[in-house]
mmCIF file of C-alpha atoms in Angstrom:
data_model
loop_
_atom_site.group_PDB
_atom_site.id
_atom_site.type_symbol
_atom_site.label_atom_id
_atom_site.label_comp_id
_atom_site.label_asym_id
_atom_site.label_seq_id
_atom_site.Cartn_x
_atom_site.Cartn_y
_atom_site.Cartn_z
ATOM 1 C CA GLN A 976 112.411 46.889 78.881
ATOM 2 C CA GLN A 977 110.963 49.377 76.321
ATOM 3 C CA PRO A 978 110.895 47.799 72.460
ATOM 4 C CA VAL A 979 112.268 49.375 70.250
ATOM 5 C CA GLN A 980 110.561 50.719 67.124
ATOM 6 C CA SER A 981 111.866 51.838 63.480
ATOM 7 C CA PRO A 982 111.559 53.542 62.119
ATOM 8 C CA GLN A 983 110.543 56.597 64.062
ATOM 9 C CA ALA A 984 108.992 58.355 61.793
ATOM 10 C CA VAL A 985 107.893 57.998 57.424
ATOM 11 C CA ILE A 986 106.173 60.250 55.136
ATOM 12 C CA LEU A 987 104.464 57.977 52.368
ATOM 13 C CA ARG A 988 102.610 59.384 49.270
ATOM 14 C CA GLU A 989 99.420 57.818 48.914
ATOM 15 C CA GLY A 990 99.149 53.917 47.457
ATOM 16 C CA GLU A 991 102.630 53.482 48.599
ATOM 17 C CA ASP A 992 103.896 51.161 51.072
ATOM 18 C CA ALA A 993 105.514 50.771 54.765
ATOM 19 C CA VAL A 994 107.012 49.058 56.855
ATOM 20 C CA ILE A 995 106.964 49.319 60.371
ATOM 21 C CA ASN A 996 109.756 47.426 63.182
ATOM 22 C CA CYS A 997 109.330 46.492 66.702
ATOM 23 C CA SER A 998 112.597 44.489 68.367
ATOM 24 C CA SER A 999 112.917 44.402 71.856
ATOM 25 C CA SER A 1000 116.021 42.587 73.903
ATOM 26 C CA LYS A 1001 113.305 40.417 75.773
ATOM 27 C CA ALA A 1002 111.559 36.912 75.330
ATOM 28 C CA LEU A 1003 107.861 37.747 74.071
ATOM 29 C CA TYR A 1004 104.820 36.273 74.452
ATOM 30 C CA SER A 1005 102.486 38.847 72.242
ATOM 31 C CA VAL A 1006 102.799 41.776 70.150
ATOM 32 C CA HIS A 1007 100.046 44.164 69.654
ATOM 33 C CA TRP A 1008 99.376 46.631 67.366
ATOM 34 C CA TYR A 1009 97.848 50.192 68.160
ATOM 35 C CA ARG A 1010 97.176 53.489 66.041
ATOM 36 C CA GLN A 1011 96.708 56.199 67.416
ATOM 37 C CA LYS A 1012 95.479 59.248 65.455
ATOM 38 C CA HIS A 1013 95.796 62.804 66.373
ATOM 39 C CA GLY A 1014 93.916 64.129 69.229
ATOM 40 C CA GLU A 1015 92.542 60.783 69.655
ATOM 41 C CA ALA A 1016 92.430 57.635 71.672
ATOM 42 C CA PRO A 1017 95.024 55.031 70.674
ATOM 43 C CA VAL A 1018 92.954 52.074 68.629
ATOM 44 C CA PHE A 1019 94.316 48.681 68.864
ATOM 45 C CA LEU A 1020 94.893 46.605 65.563
ATOM 46 C CA MET A 1021 95.579 43.159 65.621
ATOM 47 C CA ILE A 1022 97.847 41.016 68.272
ATOM 48 C CA LEU A 1023 100.471 38.614 67.133
ATOM 49 C CA LEU A 1024 100.952 35.343 69.425
ATOM 50 C CA LYS A 1025 103.607 33.553 69.887
ATOM 51 C CA GLY A 1026 103.743 30.867 67.216
ATOM 52 C CA GLY A 1027 105.416 32.667 64.125
ATOM 53 C CA GLU A 1028 101.869 33.485 62.962
ATOM 54 C CA GLN A 1029 100.951 36.297 60.389
ATOM 55 C CA LYS A 1030 98.025 37.977 60.865
ATOM 56 C CA GLY A 1031 95.858 41.059 58.854
ATOM 57 C CA HIS A 1032 93.284 42.081 57.904
ATOM 58 C CA ASP A 1033 92.608 44.938 54.972
ATOM 59 C CA LYS A 1034 95.400 46.175 53.287
ATOM 60 C CA ILE A 1035 97.527 46.379 57.218
ATOM 61 C CA SER A 1036 98.780 43.062 58.271
ATOM 62 C CA ALA A 1037 101.763 41.855 61.318
ATOM 63 C CA SER A 1038 104.385 38.731 61.339
ATOM 64 C CA PHE A 1039 106.244 38.456 64.390
ATOM 65 C CA ASN A 1040 109.327 36.346 64.629
ATOM 66 C CA GLU A 1041 109.435 34.858 68.086
ATOM 67 C CA LYS A 1042 113.206 33.623 68.223
ATOM 68 C CA LYS A 1043 114.133 37.300 67.077
ATOM 69 C CA GLN A 1044 111.630 39.271 69.641
ATOM 70 C CA GLN A 1045 110.424 40.491 66.284
ATOM 71 C CA SER A 1046 107.638 41.801 64.499
ATOM 72 C CA SER A 1047 106.760 44.085 61.904
ATOM 73 C CA LEU A 1048 104.124 45.907 60.433
ATOM 74 C CA TYR A 1049 103.246 46.259 56.610
ATOM 75 C CA LEU A 1050 100.566 48.842 55.240
ATOM 76 C CA THR A 1051 99.640 48.358 51.379
ATOM 77 C CA ALA A 1052 98.946 50.620 49.534
ATOM 78 C CA SER A 1053 98.215 53.011 51.608
ATOM 79 C CA GLN A 1054 95.514 55.882 52.231
ATOM 80 C CA LEU A 1055 94.996 59.122 53.711
ATOM 81 C CA SER A 1056 93.819 57.486 56.898
ATOM 82 C CA TYR A 1057 95.897 55.656 57.547
ATOM 83 C CA SER A 1058 97.967 58.570 59.249
ATOM 84 C CA GLY A 1059 98.795 58.427 62.524
ATOM 85 C CA THR A 1060 101.354 57.744 65.152
ATOM 86 C CA TYR A 1061 101.766 53.648 65.425
ATOM 87 C CA PHE A 1062 102.920 51.969 68.517
ATOM 88 C CA CYS A 1063 103.579 48.000 69.367
ATOM 89 C CA GLY A 1064 103.288 47.013 73.018
ATOM 90 C CA THR A 1065 104.845 43.755 74.367
ATOM 91 C CA GLU A 1066 103.359 41.199 76.621
ATOM 92 C CA GLN A 1067 106.656 40.667 78.607
ATOM 93 C CA LYS A 1068 107.778 38.023 81.073
ATOM 94 C CA ARG A 1069 108.458 40.129 85.052
ATOM 95 C CA ARG A 1070 111.474 40.978 86.416
ATOM 96 C CA ASP A 1071 109.682 39.835 89.290
ATOM 97 C CA ASN A 1072 109.241 36.073 86.731
ATOM 98 C CA TYR A 1073 106.105 36.956 89.295
ATOM 99 C CA GLY A 1074 103.553 36.288 85.481
ATOM 100 C CA GLN A 1075 104.054 39.633 82.340
ATOM 101 C CA ASN A 1076 104.041 42.321 82.663
ATOM 102 C CA PHE A 1077 102.421 45.041 78.869
ATOM 103 C CA VAL A 1078 105.515 48.082 77.516
ATOM 104 C CA PHE A 1079 104.783 49.998 75.001
ATOM 105 C CA GLY A 1080 107.302 50.861 72.499
ATOM 106 C CA PRO A 1081 107.762 55.044 71.690
ATOM 107 C CA GLY A 1082 106.075 54.967 68.540
ATOM 108 C CA THR A 1083 106.411 55.804 64.743
ATOM 109 C CA ARG A 1084 104.618 58.554 63.525
ATOM 110 C CA LEU A 1085 102.923 57.476 59.826
ATOM 111 C CA SER A 1086 102.076 60.778 57.816
ATOM 112 C CA VAL A 1087 100.241 59.832 54.446
ATOM 113 C CA LEU A 1088 100.278 63.081 51.750
ATOM 114 C CA PRO A 1089 97.538 62.980 48.601
ATOM 115 C CA ASP B 1042 81.011 49.466 71.997
ATOM 116 C CA VAL B 1043 82.825 49.656 75.185
ATOM 117 C CA LYS B 1044 83.449 53.264 76.304
ATOM 118 C CA VAL B 1045 86.618 54.561 78.163
ATOM 119 C CA THR B 1046 85.343 58.637 79.049
ATOM 120 C CA GLN B 1047 88.203 60.488 81.284
ATOM 121 C CA SER B 1048 86.738 63.716 83.448
ATOM 122 C CA SER B 1049 89.036 66.271 81.576
ATOM 123 C CA ARG B 1050 90.372 66.618 78.323
ATOM 124 C CA TYR B 1051 92.413 69.297 79.396
ATOM 125 C CA LEU B 1052 93.980 70.972 82.508
ATOM 126 C CA VAL B 1053 96.175 73.697 83.464
ATOM 127 C CA LYS B 1054 97.185 73.186 87.471
ATOM 128 C CA ARG B 1055 99.924 75.383 89.355
ATOM 129 C CA THR B 1056 102.936 72.984 91.070
ATOM 130 C CA GLY B 1057 101.778 72.030 94.407
ATOM 131 C CA GLU B 1058 98.245 71.308 93.613
ATOM 132 C CA LYS B 1059 96.515 68.155 94.399
ATOM 133 C CA VAL B 1060 95.398 67.161 91.100
ATOM 134 C CA PHE B 1061 92.539 64.154 90.473
ATOM 135 C CA LEU B 1062 92.028 62.211 86.852
ATOM 136 C CA GLU B 1063 89.086 60.620 87.286
ATOM 137 C CA CYS B 1064 88.626 57.209 84.236
ATOM 138 C CA VAL B 1065 85.251 55.834 83.732
ATOM 139 C CA GLN B 1066 84.618 52.764 81.828
ATOM 140 C CA ASP B 1067 80.983 51.426 80.758
ATOM 141 C CA MET B 1068 81.859 47.292 80.195
ATOM 142 C CA ASP B 1069 82.291 45.940 83.495
ATOM 143 C CA HIS B 1070 86.168 45.515 83.150
ATOM 144 C CA GLU B 1071 88.426 44.470 86.159
ATOM 145 C CA ASN B 1072 91.159 45.565 85.101
ATOM 146 C CA MET B 1073 92.154 49.583 84.787
ATOM 147 C CA PHE B 1074 95.145 51.324 83.972
ATOM 148 C CA TRP B 1075 96.852 54.728 83.784
ATOM 149 C CA TYR B 1076 99.528 55.680 81.112
ATOM 150 C CA ARG B 1077 101.757 58.668 80.913
ATOM 151 C CA GLN B 1078 102.589 59.424 76.822
ATOM 152 C CA ASP B 1079 105.534 61.528 76.325
ATOM 153 C CA PRO B 1080 107.123 62.711 72.765
ATOM 154 C CA GLY B 1081 109.653 59.462 71.876
ATOM 155 C CA LEU B 1082 108.769 58.007 75.072
ATOM 156 C CA GLY B 1083 105.511 56.231 73.674
ATOM 157 C CA LEU B 1084 102.756 54.920 76.539
ATOM 158 C CA ARG B 1085 104.081 54.307 80.140
ATOM 159 C CA LEU B 1086 102.449 52.300 82.748
ATOM 160 C CA ILE B 1087 101.927 54.528 86.023
ATOM 161 C CA TYR B 1088 99.125 52.273 88.123
ATOM 162 C CA PHE B 1089 97.295 49.310 87.191
ATOM 163 C CA SER B 1090 94.188 48.377 89.110
ATOM 164 C CA TYR B 1091 92.744 44.255 88.584
ATOM 165 C CA ASP B 1092 89.648 44.533 90.618
ATOM 166 C CA VAL B 1093 88.732 47.081 92.968
ATOM 167 C CA LYS B 1094 90.820 48.334 95.834
ATOM 168 C CA MET B 1095 93.213 46.225 93.986
ATOM 169 C CA LYS B 1096 96.265 48.679 92.965
ATOM 170 C CA GLU B 1097 99.667 47.709 91.894
ATOM 171 C CA LYS B 1098 102.504 50.050 90.602
ATOM 172 C CA GLY B 1099 103.734 50.321 87.087
ATOM 173 C CA ASP B 1100 106.945 51.902 85.605
ATOM 174 C CA ILE B 1101 107.036 54.976 86.503
ATOM 175 C CA PRO B 1102 104.622 55.357 89.962
ATOM 176 C CA GLU B 1103 106.577 57.832 91.519
ATOM 177 C CA GLY B 1104 104.960 61.386 92.449
ATOM 178 C CA TYR B 1105 101.115 59.448 92.283
ATOM 179 C CA SER B 1106 99.198 57.424 93.453
ATOM 180 C CA VAL B 1107 95.344 55.532 92.396
ATOM 181 C CA SER B 1108 92.812 54.863 94.013
ATOM 182 C CA ARG B 1109 89.745 52.029 93.189
ATOM 183 C CA GLU B 1110 86.838 52.193 95.330
ATOM 184 C CA LYS B 1111 83.950 51.292 92.675
ATOM 185 C CA LYS B 1112 84.437 48.752 89.672
ATOM 186 C CA GLU B 1113 83.672 51.217 86.911
ATOM 187 C CA ARG B 1114 86.187 54.459 88.188
ATOM 188 C CA PHE B 1115 89.763 54.670 88.764
ATOM 189 C CA SER B 1116 91.553 57.761 89.593
ATOM 190 C CA LEU B 1117 95.150 59.355 89.287
ATOM 191 C CA ILE B 1118 96.607 61.455 91.794
ATOM 192 C CA LEU B 1119 98.962 63.613 91.900
ATOM 193 C CA GLU B 1120 100.125 64.778 95.770
ATOM 194 C CA SER B 1121 101.740 67.496 95.193
ATOM 195 C CA ALA B 1122 102.747 68.267 90.931
ATOM 196 C CA SER B 1123 105.885 69.129 89.439
ATOM 197 C CA THR B 1124 106.379 70.591 86.138
ATOM 198 C CA ASN B 1125 108.150 67.424 85.238
ATOM 199 C CA GLN B 1126 104.106 65.653 84.720
ATOM 200 C CA THR B 1127 103.065 68.011 82.379
ATOM 201 C CA SER B 1128 102.225 65.530 80.479
ATOM 202 C CA MET B 1129 98.985 63.787 78.182
ATOM 203 C CA TYR B 1130 97.518 60.933 80.603
ATOM 204 C CA LEU B 1131 95.863 58.175 78.702
ATOM 205 C CA CYS B 1132 93.421 55.666 80.899
ATOM 206 C CA ALA B 1133 92.496 52.398 79.379
ATOM 207 C CA SER B 1134 90.598 49.429 80.831
ATOM 208 C CA ARG B 1135 90.132 45.650 79.252
ATOM 209 C CA GLU B 1136 88.798 42.836 80.257
ATOM 210 C CA PRO B 1137 91.037 39.738 82.424
ATOM 211 C CA GLY B 1138 91.899 36.823 81.002
ATOM 212 C CA GLN B 1139 94.591 34.553 79.319
ATOM 213 C CA GLY B 1140 98.071 36.451 78.464
ATOM 214 C CA TRP B 1141 97.147 40.277 77.445
ATOM 215 C CA PRO B 1142 93.692 40.718 76.641
ATOM 216 C CA THR B 1143 92.958 44.102 74.582
ATOM 217 C CA GLN B 1144 92.529 47.669 76.133
ATOM 218 C CA TYR B 1145 90.442 49.893 75.278
ATOM 219 C CA PHE B 1146 92.107 53.459 76.035
ATOM 220 C CA GLY B 1147 90.340 57.069 77.036
ATOM 221 C CA PRO B 1148 90.762 59.967 74.632
ATOM 222 C CA GLY B 1149 93.653 61.576 76.980
ATOM 223 C CA THR B 1150 94.062 64.754 79.526
ATOM 224 C CA ARG B 1151 96.768 66.875 78.397
ATOM 225 C CA LEU B 1152 98.124 68.168 82.217
ATOM 226 C CA THR B 1153 99.875 71.289 82.131
ATOM 227 C CA VAL B 1154 101.913 72.150 85.358
ATOM 228 C CA LEU B 1155 102.609 75.989 85.869
#
């Protein structure tokens, strides 16, 4: 089941903050965040495991509310280099109940303007 | 650093042609994946492979097959290309492990089927 991401797109000025949300109707084991710059491969940002933890590096952080099956990515004081498409990836139980699978969200396009 | 390479960045083929997309990783990863990326749909899993000669269908395997004869190489095959297979194709690899370890992506192959 593909998670839902919101917003679909956001435009910021340098220095502004943004929040990208990812939600699923299925129970999640973990949430991963990736960023893909135009014409490049997606790059792993961070993983959030069950337990409601929050993680971050530099001015990008994320939280995971396992009860609500939601994760949020926080970008603080955005820089031009933050522009790209952000994908959440969710680890879910497989339909056949054998192990887990991994489903990406549709992505959120972030544009940071000078 | 993990390096995942894909044989072509851009490919143009005719309807009905057999198409091979090649992916090579240099980190001795056991698990490899093929995704298709379309605007508004994110990354959707076509096939994955846990080890040499092992393969498993992902969410959208119809019209595709795969081959994994060597650990470092994972090929995606379009038996008879159709226009609805025009897309960006991304290969990824990862180590096996608990949960869903980080995936490392190649730069992608943009395939156009005329």
